[in-house]
mmCIF file of C-alpha atoms in Angstrom:
data_model
loop_
_atom_site.group_PDB
_atom_site.id
_atom_site.type_symbol
_atom_site.label_atom_id
_atom_site.label_comp_id
_atom_site.label_asym_id
_atom_site.label_seq_id
_atom_site.Cartn_x
_atom_site.Cartn_y
_atom_site.Cartn_z
ATOM 1 C CA UNK A 1 124.698 144.516 126.920
ATOM 2 C CA UNK A 2 122.113 146.847 128.484
ATOM 3 C CA UNK A 3 121.203 148.124 124.983
ATOM 4 C CA UNK A 4 120.116 144.565 124.084
ATOM 5 C CA UNK A 5 117.779 144.362 127.065
ATOM 6 C CA UNK A 6 114.124 144.729 126.035
ATOM 7 C CA UNK A 7 112.611 144.669 129.563
ATOM 8 C CA UNK A 8 113.666 145.804 133.064
ATOM 9 C CA UNK A 9 115.813 143.397 135.010
ATOM 10 C CA UNK A 10 113.090 142.575 137.489
ATOM 11 C CA UNK A 11 110.568 141.688 134.808
ATOM 12 C CA UNK A 12 110.466 138.143 133.397
ATOM 13 C CA UNK A 13 110.301 138.241 129.582
ATOM 14 C CA UNK A 14 107.748 136.254 127.506
ATOM 15 C CA UNK A 15 109.680 134.535 124.738
ATOM 16 C CA UNK A 16 106.561 134.406 122.561
ATOM 17 C CA UNK A 17 105.947 138.145 122.608
ATOM 18 C CA UNK A 18 108.241 140.659 120.968
ATOM 19 C CA UNK A 19 108.228 144.005 122.803
ATOM 20 C CA UNK A 20 107.316 147.152 120.898
ATOM 21 C CA UNK A 21 110.075 149.163 119.207
ATOM 22 C CA UNK A 22 112.875 146.584 119.455
ATOM 23 C CA UNK A 23 116.352 147.657 118.370
ATOM 24 C CA UNK A 24 117.852 144.231 117.682
ATOM 25 C CA UNK A 25 117.470 143.517 113.982
ATOM 26 C CA UNK A 26 116.395 139.933 114.489
ATOM 27 C CA UNK A 27 113.610 141.084 116.844
ATOM 28 C CA UNK A 28 112.597 143.737 114.318
ATOM 29 C CA UNK A 29 112.110 141.082 111.645
ATOM 30 C CA UNK A 30 110.319 138.832 114.084
ATOM 31 C CA UNK A 31 108.027 141.688 115.123
ATOM 32 C CA UNK A 32 107.138 142.371 111.471
ATOM 33 C CA UNK A 33 106.300 138.712 110.975
ATOM 34 C CA UNK A 34 104.111 138.635 114.080
ATOM 35 C CA UNK A 35 102.264 141.748 113.019
ATOM 36 C CA UNK A 36 101.741 140.340 109.578
ATOM 37 C CA UNK A 37 100.276 137.125 110.958
ATOM 38 C CA UNK A 38 98.018 139.091 113.306
ATOM 39 C CA UNK A 39 96.687 141.059 110.315
ATOM 40 C CA UNK A 40 95.556 137.888 108.476
ATOM 41 C CA UNK A 41 91.882 137.074 108.737
ATOM 42 C CA UNK A 42 92.112 133.504 107.545
ATOM 43 C CA UNK A 43 90.411 131.083 109.897
ATOM 44 C CA UNK A 44 91.503 127.478 110.301
ATOM 45 C CA UNK A 45 90.198 125.096 107.673
ATOM 46 C CA UNK A 46 88.558 121.735 108.392
ATOM 47 C CA UNK A 47 91.877 119.862 108.119
ATOM 48 C CA UNK A 48 93.484 121.988 110.844
ATOM 49 C CA UNK A 49 90.432 121.776 113.041
ATOM 50 C CA UNK A 50 90.407 118.002 112.711
ATOM 51 C CA UNK A 51 94.166 117.761 113.508
ATOM 52 C CA UNK A 52 93.664 119.980 116.611
ATOM 53 C CA UNK A 53 90.741 117.923 117.829
ATOM 54 C CA UNK A 54 92.623 114.677 117.253
ATOM 55 C CA UNK A 55 95.573 115.979 119.294
ATOM 56 C CA UNK A 56 93.339 117.103 122.165
ATOM 57 C CA UNK A 57 91.652 113.727 122.348
ATOM 58 C CA UNK A 58 94.816 111.645 122.349
ATOM 59 C CA UNK A 59 97.642 113.536 124.149
ATOM 60 C CA UNK A 60 98.104 111.983 127.577
ATOM 61 C CA UNK A 61 94.890 109.970 127.289
ATOM 62 C CA UNK A 62 94.571 106.976 129.570
ATOM 63 C CA UNK A 63 92.229 104.061 129.078
ATOM 64 C CA UNK A 64 89.159 103.395 131.206
ATOM 65 C CA UNK A 65 90.189 99.725 131.723
ATOM 66 C CA UNK A 66 93.540 98.851 133.160
ATOM 67 C CA UNK A 67 93.928 95.978 130.713
ATOM 68 C CA UNK A 68 94.070 98.488 127.840
ATOM 69 C CA UNK A 69 96.943 100.462 129.368
ATOM 70 C CA UNK A 70 100.173 100.466 127.329
ATOM 71 C CA UNK A 71 102.816 99.030 129.672
ATOM 72 C CA UNK A 72 105.801 101.049 130.774
ATOM 73 C CA UNK A 73 108.811 100.625 128.564
ATOM 74 C CA UNK A 74 106.791 99.765 125.479
ATOM 75 C CA UNK A 75 108.489 100.688 122.169
ATOM 76 C CA UNK A 76 106.822 103.456 120.165
ATOM 77 C CA UNK A 77 107.408 103.815 116.377
ATOM 78 C CA UNK A 78 106.607 106.747 114.113
ATOM 79 C CA UNK A 79 105.899 105.516 110.577
ATOM 80 C CA UNK A 80 105.476 107.636 107.451
ATOM 81 C CA UNK A 81 103.577 106.079 104.563
ATOM 82 C CA UNK A 82 103.983 107.923 101.230
ATOM 83 C CA UNK A 83 101.764 108.189 98.184
ATOM 84 C CA UNK A 84 101.989 105.507 95.502
ATOM 85 C CA UNK A 85 105.019 105.829 93.283
ATOM 86 C CA UNK A 86 102.870 106.125 90.157
ATOM 87 C CA UNK A 87 101.479 109.466 91.222
ATOM 88 C CA UNK A 88 104.155 111.850 90.015
ATOM 89 C CA UNK A 89 102.335 114.874 91.495
ATOM 90 C CA UNK A 90 102.977 113.624 95.035
ATOM 91 C CA UNK A 91 106.463 112.188 94.755
ATOM 92 C CA UNK A 92 108.169 115.210 96.327
ATOM 93 C CA UNK A 93 105.677 116.215 99.015
ATOM 94 C CA UNK A 94 105.142 115.275 102.607
ATOM 95 C CA UNK A 95 104.084 111.740 103.492
ATOM 96 C CA UNK A 96 100.491 110.776 102.817
ATOM 97 C CA UNK A 97 100.005 109.732 106.468
ATOM 98 C CA UNK A 98 101.965 109.375 109.726
ATOM 99 C CA UNK A 99 101.113 106.659 112.209
ATOM 100 C CA UNK A 100 102.149 105.926 115.745
ATOM 101 C CA UNK A 101 102.407 102.222 116.549
ATOM 102 C CA UNK A 102 103.768 100.177 119.407
ATOM 103 C CA UNK A 103 106.308 97.386 119.164
ATOM 104 C CA UNK A 104 103.657 94.780 120.006
ATOM 105 C CA UNK A 105 101.619 95.676 116.843
ATOM 106 C CA UNK A 106 101.841 93.308 113.923
ATOM 107 C CA UNK A 107 102.540 94.260 110.315
ATOM 108 C CA UNK A 108 98.999 93.212 109.438
ATOM 109 C CA UNK A 109 97.639 95.948 111.757
ATOM 110 C CA UNK A 110 99.802 98.485 109.931
ATOM 111 C CA UNK A 111 98.478 97.215 106.613
ATOM 112 C CA UNK A 112 94.854 97.650 107.810
ATOM 113 C CA UNK A 113 95.595 101.237 108.981
ATOM 114 C CA UNK A 114 96.975 102.366 105.622
ATOM 115 C CA UNK A 115 94.350 104.184 103.559
ATOM 116 C CA UNK A 116 94.995 104.242 99.765
ATOM 117 C CA UNK A 117 92.736 105.265 96.937
ATOM 118 C CA UNK A 118 93.608 102.035 95.108
ATOM 119 C CA UNK A 119 91.802 100.086 97.843
ATOM 120 C CA UNK A 120 88.685 102.175 97.322
ATOM 121 C CA UNK A 121 88.267 101.560 93.617
ATOM 122 C CA UNK A 122 85.027 99.942 92.462
ATOM 123 C CA UNK A 123 84.458 97.634 89.554
ATOM 124 C CA UNK A 124 81.552 98.258 87.229
ATOM 125 C CA UNK A 125 79.701 101.027 85.426
ATOM 126 C CA UNK A 126 78.197 103.613 87.692
ATOM 127 C CA UNK A 127 77.945 106.651 85.364
ATOM 128 C CA UNK A 128 74.164 106.759 85.500
ATOM 129 C CA UNK A 129 73.941 105.891 89.204
ATOM 130 C CA UNK A 130 76.928 107.604 90.890
ATOM 131 C CA UNK A 131 75.267 107.580 94.343
ATOM 132 C CA UNK A 132 74.645 103.842 94.368
ATOM 133 C CA UNK A 133 76.709 101.955 96.898
ATOM 134 C CA UNK A 134 78.964 99.370 95.260
ATOM 135 C CA UNK A 135 78.744 95.719 96.256
ATOM 136 C CA UNK A 136 82.450 95.689 97.199
ATOM 137 C CA UNK A 137 85.636 97.723 96.884
ATOM 138 C CA UNK A 138 89.007 96.553 95.668
ATOM 139 C CA UNK A 139 90.437 96.011 99.132
ATOM 140 C CA UNK A 140 87.684 93.513 99.903
ATOM 141 C CA UNK A 141 88.201 91.607 96.629
ATOM 142 C CA UNK A 142 91.982 91.730 96.082
ATOM 143 C CA UNK A 143 93.387 91.067 99.593
ATOM 144 C CA UNK A 144 96.999 90.145 98.729
ATOM 145 C CA UNK A 145 99.778 92.490 99.904
ATOM 146 C CA UNK A 146 103.255 92.413 101.259
ATOM 147 C CA UNK A 147 105.860 94.518 103.142
ATOM 148 C CA UNK A 148 109.533 94.314 102.300
ATOM 149 C CA UNK A 149 111.921 94.895 105.205
ATOM 150 C CA UNK A 150 115.622 94.089 105.088
ATOM 151 C CA UNK A 151 115.513 91.292 102.518
ATOM 152 C CA UNK A 152 112.325 89.658 103.829
ATOM 153 C CA UNK A 153 108.917 89.645 102.165
ATOM 154 C CA UNK A 154 106.089 89.717 104.731
ATOM 155 C CA UNK A 155 102.944 88.509 102.951
ATOM 156 C CA UNK A 156 99.371 88.935 104.106
ATOM 157 C CA UNK A 157 98.005 85.406 104.245
ATOM 158 C CA UNK A 158 95.065 85.950 106.661
ATOM 159 C CA UNK A 159 92.373 85.045 104.140
ATOM 160 C CA UNK A 160 91.914 82.074 101.759
ATOM 161 C CA UNK A 161 91.823 84.474 98.814
ATOM 162 C CA UNK A 162 95.325 85.817 99.592
ATOM 163 C CA UNK A 163 98.087 84.928 97.194
ATOM 164 C CA UNK A 164 101.879 85.142 97.560
ATOM 165 C CA UNK A 165 102.434 88.063 95.177
ATOM 166 C CA UNK A 166 106.089 88.374 96.249
ATOM 167 C CA UNK A 167 106.959 85.046 94.578
ATOM 168 C CA UNK A 168 107.269 86.767 91.182
ATOM 169 C CA UNK A 169 109.978 89.079 92.471
ATOM 170 C CA UNK A 170 111.776 86.271 94.313
ATOM 171 C CA UNK A 171 111.844 84.035 91.226
ATOM 172 C CA UNK A 172 113.094 86.931 89.051
ATOM 173 C CA UNK A 173 115.874 87.747 91.593
ATOM 174 C CA UNK A 174 116.946 84.086 91.690
ATOM 175 C CA UNK A 175 117.057 83.891 87.875
ATOM 176 C CA UNK A 176 119.273 86.992 87.702
ATOM 177 C CA UNK A 177 121.712 85.870 90.412
ATOM 178 C CA UNK A 178 120.547 88.346 93.054
ATOM 179 C CA UNK A 179 120.756 87.464 96.734
ATOM 180 C CA UNK A 180 118.015 85.131 97.876
ATOM 181 C CA UNK A 181 115.104 86.627 99.753
ATOM 182 C CA UNK A 182 113.094 84.983 102.495
ATOM 183 C CA UNK A 183 109.387 85.110 103.307
ATOM 184 C CA UNK A 184 107.170 85.366 106.366
ATOM 185 C CA UNK A 185 103.619 86.164 107.275
ATOM 186 C CA UNK A 186 102.861 89.726 108.258
ATOM 187 C CA UNK A 187 100.123 88.682 110.670
ATOM 188 C CA UNK A 188 102.692 86.651 112.610
ATOM 189 C CA UNK A 189 105.376 89.362 112.690
ATOM 190 C CA UNK A 190 105.466 92.122 115.259
ATOM 191 C CA UNK A 191 107.592 95.297 115.005
ATOM 192 C CA UNK A 192 109.777 94.151 117.966
ATOM 193 C CA UNK A 193 110.727 91.099 115.816
ATOM 194 C CA UNK A 194 112.056 93.270 112.989
ATOM 195 C CA UNK A 195 115.565 94.499 112.394
ATOM 196 C CA UNK A 196 115.162 97.937 110.688
ATOM 197 C CA UNK A 197 117.004 101.109 110.004
ATOM 198 C CA UNK A 198 115.547 104.444 111.061
ATOM 199 C CA UNK A 199 115.016 106.689 108.103
ATOM 200 C CA UNK A 200 115.540 103.882 105.518
ATOM 201 C CA UNK A 201 112.883 103.478 102.794
ATOM 202 C CA UNK A 202 111.040 100.171 102.827
ATOM 203 C CA UNK A 203 108.204 98.927 100.567
ATOM 204 C CA UNK A 204 104.490 98.227 100.941
ATOM 205 C CA UNK A 205 102.834 96.722 97.865
ATOM 206 C CA UNK A 206 99.137 95.917 97.365
ATOM 207 C CA UNK A 207 96.579 95.681 94.553
ATOM 208 C CA UNK A 208 99.258 93.954 92.487
ATOM 209 C CA UNK A 209 101.396 96.946 91.590
ATOM 210 C CA UNK A 210 100.456 99.839 93.918
ATOM 211 C CA UNK A 211 103.765 100.517 95.736
ATOM 212 C CA UNK A 212 104.237 102.879 98.764
ATOM 213 C CA UNK A 213 107.395 103.904 100.469
ATOM 214 C CA UNK A 214 107.295 103.182 104.209
ATOM 215 C CA UNK A 215 109.832 104.981 106.438
ATOM 216 C CA UNK A 216 110.231 104.516 110.157
ATOM 217 C CA UNK A 217 111.327 107.952 111.285
ATOM 218 C CA UNK A 218 111.543 107.482 115.073
ATOM 219 C CA UNK A 219 111.838 104.665 117.567
ATOM 220 C CA UNK A 220 111.571 105.485 121.263
ATOM 221 C CA UNK A 221 109.990 104.434 124.554
ATOM 222 C CA UNK A 222 106.570 105.630 125.607
ATOM 223 C CA UNK A 223 106.220 108.567 128.003
ATOM 224 C CA UNK A 224 103.369 110.054 129.943
ATOM 225 C CA UNK A 225 102.310 112.504 127.250
ATOM 226 C CA UNK A 226 101.653 109.663 124.784
ATOM 227 C CA UNK A 227 98.170 108.227 124.306
ATOM 228 C CA UNK A 228 98.233 105.216 126.600
ATOM 229 C CA UNK A 229 95.023 103.586 125.367
ATOM 230 C CA UNK A 230 95.836 100.464 123.322
ATOM 231 C CA UNK A 231 92.460 100.565 121.554
ATOM 232 C CA UNK A 232 93.323 103.875 119.791
ATOM 233 C CA UNK A 233 96.330 102.401 118.047
ATOM 234 C CA UNK A 234 97.482 102.494 115.276
ATOM 235 C CA UNK A 235 97.139 106.216 115.942
ATOM 236 C CA UNK A 236 96.922 108.616 113.003
ATOM 237 C CA UNK A 237 98.867 111.792 113.779
ATOM 238 C CA UNK A 238 99.094 113.401 110.367
ATOM 239 C CA UNK A 239 97.406 113.084 106.977
ATOM 240 C CA UNK A 240 98.436 115.108 103.955
ATOM 241 C CA UNK A 241 95.618 117.331 102.912
ATOM 242 C CA UNK A 242 94.642 117.661 99.230
ATOM 243 C CA UNK A 243 92.782 120.744 98.075
ATOM 244 C CA UNK A 244 89.309 119.998 96.770
ATOM 245 C CA UNK A 245 87.057 122.143 94.581
ATOM 246 C CA UNK A 246 83.620 122.867 95.953
ATOM 247 C CA UNK A 247 80.565 122.949 93.712
ATOM 248 C CA UNK A 248 80.213 126.320 92.049
ATOM 249 C CA UNK A 249 76.407 126.273 92.629
ATOM 250 C CA UNK A 250 75.861 125.194 96.229
ATOM 251 C CA UNK A 251 79.355 125.961 97.644
ATOM 252 C CA UNK A 252 78.798 123.131 100.142
ATOM 253 C CA UNK A 253 79.630 119.784 98.526
ATOM 254 C CA UNK A 254 82.737 118.793 96.601
ATOM 255 C CA UNK A 255 82.328 119.176 92.841
ATOM 256 C CA UNK A 256 82.071 115.958 90.790
#
């Protein structure tokens, strides 16, 4: 046993630091890995810096007004939203974004927090004027969307332009003798009203046929290290980074 001891008995070891010249093979390998990481000269990129800053600003943060304090015992959900199913390149990678939401949030608030490239599409010809701001984007023009949780379609009906795009699926299922599905409004449904399975894939559909998997990976109660400011929720905790190619001339802006 004494041969496995790296430090004197009266000295408290630091579990993050491997002592020099270890004899235990696992520590030898860990020492090599630590030395290799120390030799790297790669600095953090902008994505890591943004993630670090976001964590510093939110962990344990309390609101200035008492009315914005998340109450004790509030339910906290961790939600993963994946890339659209049509993008084969991203079907086997990490989720596109991870959000923290409370049980009192509505499904409409989750829908507004999801960022998808399909919502940012513009209609028109802008080849000669690529810097011109468009009059509208797709999300502002095609506002219909729905979530599908446990046999229920939750449609976004907040605006007069919204249509019930789930009716096509419901009618098809009825014609083919599938179980009947029910409908509800996402703006009137909170997470505490849902009956869901942790880790089970659900559906978010918008822009007609842009489909995302939505997976609730964790449900727990809030604790003191959570961000307790209601105004900062839905809280983005992770976003999958995609490598971009900078301009070969200026090395500042992204190449077009």
